[in-house]
XYZ file of C-alpha atoms in Angstrom:
413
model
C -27.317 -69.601 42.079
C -24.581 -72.313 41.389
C -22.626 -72.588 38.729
C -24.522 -75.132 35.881
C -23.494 -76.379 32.194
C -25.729 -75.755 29.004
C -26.299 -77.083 25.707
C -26.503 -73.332 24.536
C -22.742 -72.808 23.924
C -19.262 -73.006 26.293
C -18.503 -71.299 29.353
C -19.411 -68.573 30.337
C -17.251 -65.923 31.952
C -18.519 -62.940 34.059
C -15.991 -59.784 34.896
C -16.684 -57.993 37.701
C -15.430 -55.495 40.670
C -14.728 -53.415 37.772
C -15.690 -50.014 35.606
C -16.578 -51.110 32.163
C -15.873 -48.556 29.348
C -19.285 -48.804 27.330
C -21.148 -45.829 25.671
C -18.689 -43.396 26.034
C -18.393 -43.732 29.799
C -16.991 -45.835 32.608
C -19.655 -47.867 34.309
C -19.605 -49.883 37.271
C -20.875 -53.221 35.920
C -20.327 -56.589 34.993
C -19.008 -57.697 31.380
C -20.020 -61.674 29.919
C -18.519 -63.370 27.367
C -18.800 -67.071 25.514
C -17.529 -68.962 22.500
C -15.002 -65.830 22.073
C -17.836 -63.300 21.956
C -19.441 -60.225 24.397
C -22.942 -61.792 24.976
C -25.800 -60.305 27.216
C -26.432 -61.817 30.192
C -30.124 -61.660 30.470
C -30.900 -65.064 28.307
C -28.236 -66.581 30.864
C -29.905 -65.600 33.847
C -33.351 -65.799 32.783
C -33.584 -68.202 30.002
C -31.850 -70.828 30.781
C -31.810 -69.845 34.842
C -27.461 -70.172 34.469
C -24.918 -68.863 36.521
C -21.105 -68.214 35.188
C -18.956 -71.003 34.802
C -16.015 -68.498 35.492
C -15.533 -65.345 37.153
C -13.269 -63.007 36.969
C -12.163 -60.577 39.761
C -10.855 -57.364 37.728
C -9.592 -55.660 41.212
C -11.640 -52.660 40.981
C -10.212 -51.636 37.388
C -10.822 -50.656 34.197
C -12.065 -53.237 31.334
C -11.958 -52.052 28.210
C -11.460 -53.497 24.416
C -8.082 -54.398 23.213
C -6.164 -51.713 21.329
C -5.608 -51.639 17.945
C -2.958 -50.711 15.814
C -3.370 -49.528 12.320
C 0.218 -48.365 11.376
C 3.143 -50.479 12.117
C 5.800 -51.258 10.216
C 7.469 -54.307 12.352
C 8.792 -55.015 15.645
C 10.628 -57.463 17.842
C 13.508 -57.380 15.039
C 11.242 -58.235 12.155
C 10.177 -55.570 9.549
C 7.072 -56.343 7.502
C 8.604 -54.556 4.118
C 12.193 -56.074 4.083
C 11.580 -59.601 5.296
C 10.146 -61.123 2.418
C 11.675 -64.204 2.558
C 10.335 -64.917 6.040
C 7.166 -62.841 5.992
C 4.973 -65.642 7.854
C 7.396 -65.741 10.744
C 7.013 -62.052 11.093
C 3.282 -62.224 11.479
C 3.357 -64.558 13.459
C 5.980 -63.275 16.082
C 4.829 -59.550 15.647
C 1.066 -60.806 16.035
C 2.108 -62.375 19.686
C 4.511 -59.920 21.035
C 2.060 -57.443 20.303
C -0.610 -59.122 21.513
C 1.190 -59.682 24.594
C 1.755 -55.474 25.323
C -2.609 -55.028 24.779
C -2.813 -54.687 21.288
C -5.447 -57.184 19.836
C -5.394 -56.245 16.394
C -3.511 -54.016 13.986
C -2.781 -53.546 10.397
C 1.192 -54.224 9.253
C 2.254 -51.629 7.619
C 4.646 -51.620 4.519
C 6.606 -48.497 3.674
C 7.006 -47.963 -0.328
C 8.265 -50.325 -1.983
C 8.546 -52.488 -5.646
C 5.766 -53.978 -7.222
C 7.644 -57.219 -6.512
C 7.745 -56.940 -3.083
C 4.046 -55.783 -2.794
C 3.705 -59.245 -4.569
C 5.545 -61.362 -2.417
C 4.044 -59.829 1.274
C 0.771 -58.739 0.489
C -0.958 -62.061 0.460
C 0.855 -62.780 3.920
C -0.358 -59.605 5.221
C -4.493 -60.097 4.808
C -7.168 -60.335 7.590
C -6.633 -63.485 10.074
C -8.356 -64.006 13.204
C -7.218 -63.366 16.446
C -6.304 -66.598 19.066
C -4.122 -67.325 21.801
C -1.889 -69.883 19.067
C -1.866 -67.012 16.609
C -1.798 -63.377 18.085
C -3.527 -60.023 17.892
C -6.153 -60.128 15.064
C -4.765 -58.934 11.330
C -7.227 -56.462 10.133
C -5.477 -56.507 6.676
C -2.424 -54.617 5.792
C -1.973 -50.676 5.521
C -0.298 -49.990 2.721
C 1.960 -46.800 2.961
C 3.006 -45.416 -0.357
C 4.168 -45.588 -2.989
C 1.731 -42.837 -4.352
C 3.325 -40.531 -2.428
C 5.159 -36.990 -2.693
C 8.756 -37.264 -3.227
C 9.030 -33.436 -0.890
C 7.906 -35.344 1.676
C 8.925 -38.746 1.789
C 10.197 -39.058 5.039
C 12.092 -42.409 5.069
C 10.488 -43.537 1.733
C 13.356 -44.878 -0.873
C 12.868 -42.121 -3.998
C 13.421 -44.960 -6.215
C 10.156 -46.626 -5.372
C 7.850 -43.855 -5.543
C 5.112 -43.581 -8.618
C 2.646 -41.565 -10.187
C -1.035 -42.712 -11.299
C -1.969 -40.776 -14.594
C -2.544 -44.038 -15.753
C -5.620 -44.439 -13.016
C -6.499 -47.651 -11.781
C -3.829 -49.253 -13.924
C -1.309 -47.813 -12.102
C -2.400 -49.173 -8.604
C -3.098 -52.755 -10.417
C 0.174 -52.823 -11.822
C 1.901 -51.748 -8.010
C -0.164 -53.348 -6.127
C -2.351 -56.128 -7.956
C -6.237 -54.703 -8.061
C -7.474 -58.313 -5.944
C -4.254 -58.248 -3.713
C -5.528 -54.741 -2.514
C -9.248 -56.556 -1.956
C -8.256 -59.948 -0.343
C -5.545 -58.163 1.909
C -5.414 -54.394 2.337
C -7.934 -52.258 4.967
C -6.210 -48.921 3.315
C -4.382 -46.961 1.620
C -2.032 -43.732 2.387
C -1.302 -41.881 -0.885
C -0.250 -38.166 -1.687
C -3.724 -35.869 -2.978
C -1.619 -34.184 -5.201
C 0.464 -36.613 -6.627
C -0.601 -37.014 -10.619
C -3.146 -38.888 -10.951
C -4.275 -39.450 -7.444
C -7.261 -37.193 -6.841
C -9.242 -38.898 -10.154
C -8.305 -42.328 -8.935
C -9.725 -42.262 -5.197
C -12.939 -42.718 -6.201
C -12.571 -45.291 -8.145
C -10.023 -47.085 -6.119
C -12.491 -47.451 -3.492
C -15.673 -48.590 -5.731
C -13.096 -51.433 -7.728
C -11.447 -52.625 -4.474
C -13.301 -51.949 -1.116
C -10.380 -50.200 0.360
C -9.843 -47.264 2.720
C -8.151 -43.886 1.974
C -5.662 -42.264 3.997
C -4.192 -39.246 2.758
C -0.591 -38.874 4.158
C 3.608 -38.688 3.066
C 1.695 -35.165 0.824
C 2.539 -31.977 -0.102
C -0.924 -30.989 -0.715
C -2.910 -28.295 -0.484
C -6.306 -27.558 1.622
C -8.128 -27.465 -1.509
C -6.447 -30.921 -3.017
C -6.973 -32.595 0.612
C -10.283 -30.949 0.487
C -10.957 -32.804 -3.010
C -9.551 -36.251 -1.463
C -11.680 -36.017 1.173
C -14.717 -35.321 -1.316
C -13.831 -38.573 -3.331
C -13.449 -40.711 -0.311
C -10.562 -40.237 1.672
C -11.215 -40.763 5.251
C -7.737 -40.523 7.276
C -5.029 -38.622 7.704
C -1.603 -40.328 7.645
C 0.294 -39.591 10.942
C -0.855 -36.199 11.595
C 2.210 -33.267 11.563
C 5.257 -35.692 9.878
C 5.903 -35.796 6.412
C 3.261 -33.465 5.406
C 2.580 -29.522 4.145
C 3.373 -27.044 7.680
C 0.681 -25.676 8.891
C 0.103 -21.790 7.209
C -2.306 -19.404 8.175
C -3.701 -19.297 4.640
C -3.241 -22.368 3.185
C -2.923 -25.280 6.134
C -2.367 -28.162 3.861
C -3.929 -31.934 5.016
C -4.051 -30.602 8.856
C -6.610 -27.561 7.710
C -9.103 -30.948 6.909
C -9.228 -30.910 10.778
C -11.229 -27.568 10.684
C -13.545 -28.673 8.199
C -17.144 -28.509 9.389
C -18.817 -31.426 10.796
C -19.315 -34.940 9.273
C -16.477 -33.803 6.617
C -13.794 -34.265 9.314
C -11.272 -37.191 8.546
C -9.763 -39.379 11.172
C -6.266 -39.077 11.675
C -3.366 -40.983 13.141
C -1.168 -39.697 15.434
C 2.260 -40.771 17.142
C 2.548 -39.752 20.894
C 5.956 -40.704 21.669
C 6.615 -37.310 22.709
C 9.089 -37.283 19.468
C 7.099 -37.091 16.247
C 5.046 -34.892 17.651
C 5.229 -31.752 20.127
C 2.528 -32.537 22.967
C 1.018 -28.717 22.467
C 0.519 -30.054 18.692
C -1.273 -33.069 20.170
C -3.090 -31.021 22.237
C -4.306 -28.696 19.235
C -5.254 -31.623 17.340
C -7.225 -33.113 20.375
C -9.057 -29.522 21.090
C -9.724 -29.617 17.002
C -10.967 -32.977 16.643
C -11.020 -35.348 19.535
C -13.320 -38.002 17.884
C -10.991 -38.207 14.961
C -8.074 -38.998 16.833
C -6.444 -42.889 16.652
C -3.646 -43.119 18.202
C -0.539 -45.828 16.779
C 2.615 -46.491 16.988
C 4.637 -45.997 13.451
C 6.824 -48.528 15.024
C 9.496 -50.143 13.427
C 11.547 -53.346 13.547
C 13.419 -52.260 16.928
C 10.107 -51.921 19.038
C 11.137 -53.723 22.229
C 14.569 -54.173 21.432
C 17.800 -52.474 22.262
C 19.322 -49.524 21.057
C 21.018 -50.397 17.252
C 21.020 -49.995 13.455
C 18.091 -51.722 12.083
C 16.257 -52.392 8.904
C 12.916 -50.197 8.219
C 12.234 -51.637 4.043
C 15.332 -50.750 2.508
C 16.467 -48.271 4.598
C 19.151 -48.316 7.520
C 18.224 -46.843 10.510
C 19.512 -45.802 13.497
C 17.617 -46.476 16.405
C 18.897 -44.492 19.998
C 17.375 -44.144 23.294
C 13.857 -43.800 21.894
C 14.462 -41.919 19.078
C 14.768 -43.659 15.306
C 16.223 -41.934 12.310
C 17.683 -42.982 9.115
C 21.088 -43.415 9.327
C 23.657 -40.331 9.656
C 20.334 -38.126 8.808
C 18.146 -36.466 11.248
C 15.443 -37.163 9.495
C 12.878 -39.652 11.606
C 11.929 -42.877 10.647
C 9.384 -44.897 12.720
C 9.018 -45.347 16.294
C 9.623 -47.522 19.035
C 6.678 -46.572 21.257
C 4.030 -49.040 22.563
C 0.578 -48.171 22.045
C -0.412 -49.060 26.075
C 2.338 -46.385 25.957
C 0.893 -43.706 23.758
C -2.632 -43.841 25.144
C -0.925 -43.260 28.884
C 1.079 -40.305 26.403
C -1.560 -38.910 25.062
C -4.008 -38.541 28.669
C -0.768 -36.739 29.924
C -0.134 -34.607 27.071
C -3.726 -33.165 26.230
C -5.754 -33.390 29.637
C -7.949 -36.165 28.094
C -10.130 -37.974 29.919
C -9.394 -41.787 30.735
C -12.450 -42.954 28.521
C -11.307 -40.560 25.257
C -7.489 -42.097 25.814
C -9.232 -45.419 25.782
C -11.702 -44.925 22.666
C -8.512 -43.487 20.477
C -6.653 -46.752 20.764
C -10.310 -48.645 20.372
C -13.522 -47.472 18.942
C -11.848 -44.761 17.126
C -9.490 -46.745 14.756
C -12.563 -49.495 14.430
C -14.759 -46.541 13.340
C -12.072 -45.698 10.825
C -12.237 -48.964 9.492
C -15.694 -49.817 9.757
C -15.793 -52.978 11.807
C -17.370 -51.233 14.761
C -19.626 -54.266 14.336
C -17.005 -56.563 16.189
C -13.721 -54.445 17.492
C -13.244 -51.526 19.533
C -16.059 -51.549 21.882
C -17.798 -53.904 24.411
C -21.376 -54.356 22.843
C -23.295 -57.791 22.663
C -21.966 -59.633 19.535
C -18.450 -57.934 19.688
C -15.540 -60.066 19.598
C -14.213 -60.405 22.965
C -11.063 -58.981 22.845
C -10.533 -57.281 26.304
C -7.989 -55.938 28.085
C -8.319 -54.991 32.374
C -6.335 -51.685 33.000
C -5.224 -50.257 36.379
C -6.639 -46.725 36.812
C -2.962 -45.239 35.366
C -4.118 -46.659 32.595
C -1.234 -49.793 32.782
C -2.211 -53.295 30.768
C -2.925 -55.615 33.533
C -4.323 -58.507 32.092
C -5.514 -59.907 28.097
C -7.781 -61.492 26.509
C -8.236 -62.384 22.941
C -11.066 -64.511 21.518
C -12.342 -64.689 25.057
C -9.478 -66.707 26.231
C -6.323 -65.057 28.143
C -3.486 -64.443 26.913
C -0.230 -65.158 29.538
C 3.613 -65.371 29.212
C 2.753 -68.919 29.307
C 0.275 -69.493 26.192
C 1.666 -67.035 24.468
C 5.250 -67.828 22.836
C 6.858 -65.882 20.215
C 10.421 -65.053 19.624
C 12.591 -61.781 18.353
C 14.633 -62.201 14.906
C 17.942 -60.761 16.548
């Protein structure tokens, strides 16, 4: 059948010679898309007797949906927390570099900070669509501290951090109650910090917002109650958090809670935050809760150096990022194409549970299974075609393709 135009929408575009990851499995098939969306074929073909206007030879590899970040703190120089001043250039250069490595969408991250500076970024930092001119997709910000525990700060400034015995007052006068609606998909916050526990609740009826429970000195029985009021994520699983103890394993017992009760967590392969035997154990405790992302920092993709992460200095050396003349660590500088290849190696997963913890997973977390993080009819097209090592081979965002030549950003340094 030849190629023909129709009144019912743009070109289409058929992949093919390819596995498709769809319903948990790799499939040899074909994958459609128009106007910037998955469609099914079978109105095309039968309908409207149409052929595709475009096809697309994926070489015998994977296609799968773009990743998706949902903790970063910058990159390519620019760090969403400390530049303020130039907050819209950040997005915008972050959005395309990172679109540019797989990632389609992602949540900026801020570390904790003022009340003044969650007032100048936050409104920068809220959902925008995904496009070739623009970058990955911004699923709104995640909003790291500053209800968090000062024992386990990490690279948190003390002076920022707060306490919520005032409730919801407390978060409106950080954060601004309708800042955290317009522009924030969650929240990471300390159970036990005072306050915190009473407020989740009704934090998440007043605003919309997601619950991560992370940066804590907690308890099983306080993460327990977190999880009971609405928390649904853990924080960067193993850093800044209560050790694991036979009798009292703090946030990481949540992962042997029974069933439906389980949280998703986030979790930093770089081979550096975490040991690859505790990836493994987290994997073998919970593999459907597992999302994998980056932590990165203003010096992802750039060379070795002191950098900015909020306020902080920090030292950033041959992979490794700390504040400076600590040893304690402070971001990353990982990729996430580079932590799903990580994580297959560390934990024996298979290529389509790599694949769903930088895709479905993190779009299950934040409920917008609907559109991101999976190939189903009505999904955004956001795609990515993968060599069977699991390398980024070619991108697509909003059904158009994203190359070195439509796709211009710049690094701040």
């Amino acid at each position: 059948m030849a190629a023909s135009s129709s009144s019912s929408g743009g070109a289409i575009t058929q992949f093919y010679n390819c596995v498709v990851l769809k319903d948990h499995q790799l499939v040899d098939d074909y994958l459609y898309m128009q106007d910037g969306k998955i469609i099914d074929p079978a109105k095309m073909f039968f309908d409207e007797r149409r052929a595709p206007d475009v096809r697309i030879d994926c070489g015998g590899g994977i296609v799968a949906p773009g990743y998706i970040d949902v903790q970063i703190n910058g990159a390519f120089g620019y760090d969403f927390s400390n530049d303020t001043d130039i907050i819209d250039e950040a997005v915008d250069n972050v959005s395309k570099g990172l679109l540019m490595q797989g990632c389609t969408a992602y949540c900026p991250t801020t570390v904790s900070s003022r009340p003044e500076v969650y007032k100048q970024v936050l409104d920068h930092l809220g959902p925008r669509a995904g496009s070739v001119e623009r970058g990955a997709e911004v699923l709104g910000a995640h909003v790291e501290g500053p209800f968090i525990s000062p024992q386990k700060k990490g690279a948190h400034e003390l002076a920022t951090l707060r306490t919520a015995e005032s409730g919801l007052e407390a978060f409106d006068e950080c954060y601004g109650l309708d800042r955290l609606r317009r522009n924030v998909a969650y929240v990471t916050m300390a159970p036990e910090v005072a306050g915190v526990l009473e407020a989740i609740p009704r934090l998440i009826e007043a605003t919309g917002i997601r619950i991560a429970a992370g940066h804590s000195n907690a308890t099983t029985a306080e993460a327990t109650q977190a999880l009971a009021g609405g928390a649904s994520m853990i924080t960067h699983l193993f850093n800044a958090m209560h050790p694991f103890h036979q009798r009292d394993p703090g946030v990481i017992g949540l992962l042997g809670a029974s069933g439906t009760q389980r949280p998703f967590y986030g979790i930093i392969c770089d081979g550096v935050h975490v040991h690859p035997h505790s990836v493994m154990i987290a994997y073998r405790a919970h593999p459907d809760g597992a999302c994998l992302v980056t932590d990165a920092m203003a010096a992802q993709s750039l060379p070795n150096g002191i950098y900015k992460l909020g306020e902080m200095d920090v030292d950033v050396h041959d992979g490794n990022v700390y504040i400076q003349g600590t040893n304690t660590i402070a971001g990353a500088v990982i990729t996430l194409a580079e932590c799903v290849r990580n994580f297959a190696r560390f934990t024996g997963a298979s290529k389509v549970e790599a694949l769903e913890s930088a895709t479905l997973h993190p779009a299950q977390m934040l409920g917008i299974t609907d559109r991101k993080g999976v190939l189903a009819h009505g999904a955004d097209a956001d795609i990515i075609i993968l060599d069977h090592e699991l390398n980024v081979q070619r991108i697509f965002v909003a059904g158009r393709e994203a190359t070195r030549e439509n796709v211009v950003y710049k690094n701040k340094l």
